[in-house]
Tab-separated table of C-alpha atoms in Angstrom:
chain	number	residue	atom	x	y	z
A	1	UNK	CA	2.933	7.491	-28.449
A	2	UNK	CA	4.973	4.063	-27.428
A	3	UNK	CA	7.547	6.609	-26.257
A	4	UNK	CA	5.156	8.298	-23.837
A	5	UNK	CA	3.883	4.942	-22.515
A	6	UNK	CA	7.308	3.514	-21.496
A	7	UNK	CA	8.173	6.880	-20.036
A	8	UNK	CA	5.333	7.263	-17.855
A	9	UNK	CA	6.351	3.372	-16.518
A	10	UNK	CA	9.739	4.396	-16.468
A	11	UNK	CA	8.749	7.820	-14.141
A	12	UNK	CA	6.442	5.165	-12.299
A	13	UNK	CA	9.248	3.093	-11.004
A	14	UNK	CA	11.466	6.037	-10.246
A	15	UNK	CA	8.187	7.529	-8.471
A	16	UNK	CA	7.958	4.168	-6.373
A	17	UNK	CA	12.111	3.640	-5.676
A	18	UNK	CA	12.237	7.481	-4.424
A	19	UNK	CA	9.121	6.748	-2.332
A	20	UNK	CA	10.401	3.830	-0.878
A	21	UNK	CA	14.200	5.589	-0.440
A	22	UNK	CA	12.343	8.189	1.151
A	23	UNK	CA	10.191	5.659	3.663
A	24	UNK	CA	13.346	4.043	4.505
A	25	UNK	CA	15.174	7.075	5.349
A	26	UNK	CA	12.137	8.516	7.265
A	27	UNK	CA	10.630	5.175	8.856
A	28	UNK	CA	12.001	1.308	7.953
A	29	UNK	CA	15.702	2.462	9.496
A	30	UNK	CA	15.065	3.830	12.696
A	31	UNK	CA	14.484	1.565	15.654
A	32	UNK	CA	11.327	2.290	17.122
A	33	UNK	CA	9.849	0.520	13.514
A	34	UNK	CA	12.244	-2.421	14.011
A	35	UNK	CA	11.329	-2.951	17.491
A	36	UNK	CA	7.675	-2.747	16.686
A	37	UNK	CA	7.717	-4.653	13.664
A	38	UNK	CA	9.734	-7.657	15.151
A	39	UNK	CA	7.011	-7.466	18.211
A	40	UNK	CA	4.234	-7.958	15.338
A	41	UNK	CA	5.935	-10.596	13.886
A	42	UNK	CA	5.834	-12.576	17.106
A	43	UNK	CA	2.839	-11.750	18.449
A	44	UNK	CA	1.171	-12.934	14.762
A	45	UNK	CA	2.971	-16.184	14.623
A	46	UNK	CA	2.355	-16.708	18.367
A	47	UNK	CA	-1.563	-16.122	17.989
A	48	UNK	CA	-1.568	-17.927	14.563
A	49	UNK	CA	0.375	-21.302	17.056
A	50	UNK	CA	-2.239	-20.975	19.576
A	51	UNK	CA	-5.534	-20.750	17.134
A	52	UNK	CA	-4.298	-23.732	15.329
A	53	UNK	CA	-3.274	-25.844	18.571
A	54	UNK	CA	-6.457	-24.827	20.567
A	55	UNK	CA	-9.072	-24.030	17.361
A	56	UNK	CA	-12.652	-23.675	18.348
A	57	UNK	CA	-11.912	-24.396	22.047
A	58	UNK	CA	-14.837	-23.823	24.590
A	59	UNK	CA	-12.448	-23.008	27.639
A	60	UNK	CA	-13.358	-19.077	28.505
A	61	UNK	CA	-9.503	-18.897	29.810
A	62	UNK	CA	-7.698	-19.892	26.569
A	63	UNK	CA	-10.479	-17.457	24.419
A	64	UNK	CA	-9.614	-14.714	26.900
A	65	UNK	CA	-6.058	-15.303	26.100
A	66	UNK	CA	-6.262	-15.649	22.637
A	67	UNK	CA	-8.543	-12.006	22.576
A	68	UNK	CA	-5.629	-10.232	24.765
A	69	UNK	CA	-3.278	-11.313	22.315
A	70	UNK	CA	-5.461	-10.244	20.024
A	71	UNK	CA	-5.933	-6.617	21.475
A	72	UNK	CA	-1.810	-6.169	21.754
A	73	UNK	CA	-1.447	-7.330	18.557
A	74	UNK	CA	-4.205	-4.312	17.093
A	75	UNK	CA	-2.563	-2.382	19.548
A	76	UNK	CA	1.039	-2.840	17.735
A	77	UNK	CA	-0.204	-2.901	14.605
A	78	UNK	CA	-1.845	0.557	15.154
A	79	UNK	CA	1.536	2.277	16.567
A	80	UNK	CA	3.240	0.788	13.280
A	81	UNK	CA	0.191	2.657	11.277
A	82	UNK	CA	1.268	5.584	13.278
A	83	UNK	CA	4.913	5.600	12.776
A	84	UNK	CA	4.806	5.041	9.081
A	85	UNK	CA	2.305	7.928	9.102
A	86	UNK	CA	4.972	10.686	9.319
A	87	UNK	CA	6.761	9.340	6.063
A	88	UNK	CA	3.499	9.075	4.088
A	89	UNK	CA	2.959	13.135	4.383
A	90	UNK	CA	6.597	13.344	2.904
A	91	UNK	CA	5.978	11.293	0.289
A	92	UNK	CA	2.608	12.762	-0.433
A	93	UNK	CA	3.727	16.403	-0.591
A	94	UNK	CA	6.406	15.127	-2.985
A	95	UNK	CA	4.266	12.968	-4.871
A	96	UNK	CA	1.686	16.004	-5.360
A	97	UNK	CA	4.962	18.213	-6.430
A	98	UNK	CA	5.736	15.438	-9.226
A	99	UNK	CA	2.311	14.570	-10.397
A	100	UNK	CA	1.810	18.434	-11.227
A	101	UNK	CA	4.649	18.849	-13.035
A	102	UNK	CA	4.219	15.820	-15.444
A	103	UNK	CA	0.331	16.480	-15.409
A	104	UNK	CA	1.440	19.747	-17.173
A	105	UNK	CA	3.992	17.713	-19.271
A	106	UNK	CA	1.147	15.465	-20.736
A	107	UNK	CA	-1.711	17.513	-20.500
A	108	UNK	CA	-3.690	16.781	-23.531
A	109	UNK	CA	-1.739	14.220	-25.046
A	110	UNK	CA	-2.653	10.496	-25.799
A	111	UNK	CA	-0.311	8.608	-24.067
A	112	UNK	CA	-1.746	4.963	-24.460
A	113	UNK	CA	-4.746	3.408	-26.025
A	114	UNK	CA	-6.684	0.974	-23.822
A	115	UNK	CA	-8.281	-2.139	-25.249
A	116	UNK	CA	-11.408	-1.520	-23.573
A	117	UNK	CA	-13.915	1.082	-23.239
A	118	UNK	CA	-14.223	2.634	-19.408
A	119	UNK	CA	-16.968	2.032	-17.589
A	120	UNK	CA	-18.315	6.114	-17.219
A	121	UNK	CA	-17.278	7.031	-13.645
A	122	UNK	CA	-13.598	6.290	-14.983
A	123	UNK	CA	-13.398	7.757	-17.942
A	124	UNK	CA	-13.042	11.482	-16.659
A	125	UNK	CA	-9.457	10.163	-15.091
A	126	UNK	CA	-8.784	7.747	-18.029
A	127	UNK	CA	-9.811	10.884	-20.499
A	128	UNK	CA	-8.897	13.636	-18.753
A	129	UNK	CA	-8.040	16.502	-20.437
A	130	UNK	CA	-7.846	14.469	-23.924
A	131	UNK	CA	-9.913	16.017	-26.770
A	132	UNK	CA	-12.147	13.836	-29.135
A	133	UNK	CA	-14.942	11.237	-27.966
A	134	UNK	CA	-12.588	8.109	-28.232
A	135	UNK	CA	-13.008	7.220	-24.357
A	136	UNK	CA	-10.274	4.459	-25.429
A	137	UNK	CA	-7.666	7.166	-25.491
A	138	UNK	CA	-5.626	7.002	-22.559
A	139	UNK	CA	-4.423	10.459	-20.512
A	140	UNK	CA	-0.900	10.683	-18.702
A	141	UNK	CA	-2.761	10.353	-14.885
A	142	UNK	CA	-4.825	7.301	-15.229
A	143	UNK	CA	-1.466	5.414	-16.968
A	144	UNK	CA	0.589	6.488	-14.280
A	145	UNK	CA	-1.819	5.729	-11.340
A	146	UNK	CA	-2.235	2.413	-12.834
A	147	UNK	CA	1.275	1.790	-13.076
A	148	UNK	CA	2.375	2.876	-9.989
A	149	UNK	CA	-0.368	0.690	-7.749
A	150	UNK	CA	0.978	-2.361	-9.389
A	151	UNK	CA	4.833	-1.551	-9.735
A	152	UNK	CA	4.970	0.035	-5.832
A	153	UNK	CA	4.032	-2.971	-4.328
A	154	UNK	CA	5.994	-5.090	-6.383
A	155	UNK	CA	9.386	-2.671	-5.425
A	156	UNK	CA	8.194	-3.259	-1.474
A	157	UNK	CA	8.407	-6.964	-1.974
A	158	UNK	CA	11.415	-6.855	-3.941
A	159	UNK	CA	13.157	-4.750	-1.192
A	160	UNK	CA	12.011	-6.223	1.728
A	161	UNK	CA	9.870	-3.763	2.732
A	162	UNK	CA	6.018	-5.476	2.363
A	163	UNK	CA	5.024	-6.788	6.087
A	164	UNK	CA	4.958	-10.723	6.286
A	165	UNK	CA	1.893	-12.755	5.387
A	166	UNK	CA	1.148	-13.419	9.021
A	167	UNK	CA	1.522	-10.100	10.062
A	168	UNK	CA	-0.984	-8.326	7.612
A	169	UNK	CA	-3.160	-11.757	7.966
A	170	UNK	CA	-3.514	-11.354	11.376
A	171	UNK	CA	-2.874	-7.383	11.882
A	172	UNK	CA	-5.590	-4.780	11.854
A	173	UNK	CA	-5.276	-1.611	9.729
A	174	UNK	CA	-5.084	2.083	11.269
A	175	UNK	CA	-8.623	1.821	12.114
A	176	UNK	CA	-8.194	-1.042	14.213
A	177	UNK	CA	-10.817	-3.648	12.265
A	178	UNK	CA	-8.685	-7.022	11.361
A	179	UNK	CA	-8.442	-7.069	7.766
A	180	UNK	CA	-9.366	-11.118	7.679
A	181	UNK	CA	-13.082	-9.899	10.245
A	182	UNK	CA	-14.480	-8.405	7.162
A	183	UNK	CA	-16.450	-10.465	5.507
């Protein structure tokens, strides 16, 4: 069981590097992405400074300028997300093929023992294709998802592909809603 667990962690690390490599190849090295990224960084810093200086200013002109800059930032963030989208399809396709292959290899095998019993609606994935009623048994897919979720973000930070704190703090997501505005 320990060998399977370590193998799945290794597979997760390898697929995260593969995914980031594909993303670099299709997105990060392109001129359009580089230009948009630097523009988003500049706008984020400029907007943050302007908000610090003026704060909750009553002046309507200043508020309109800040709102225009926020709109430009949202537009550039949306464009940046759209540039990344093409690689997401390629990565999604590749990972689906890899996942189905690994799923067939580890089908019906307990790869780890959970220190807790998962809540009911997660038991379907944590105990997928496993025999028995011991819900602390962990299937491949559950461990792989947990590892990938934690490892991929750290690899992005390690390789310098993660968005800066200023940009992620100020900008919105692809749907246009700012992440900090959701309360």
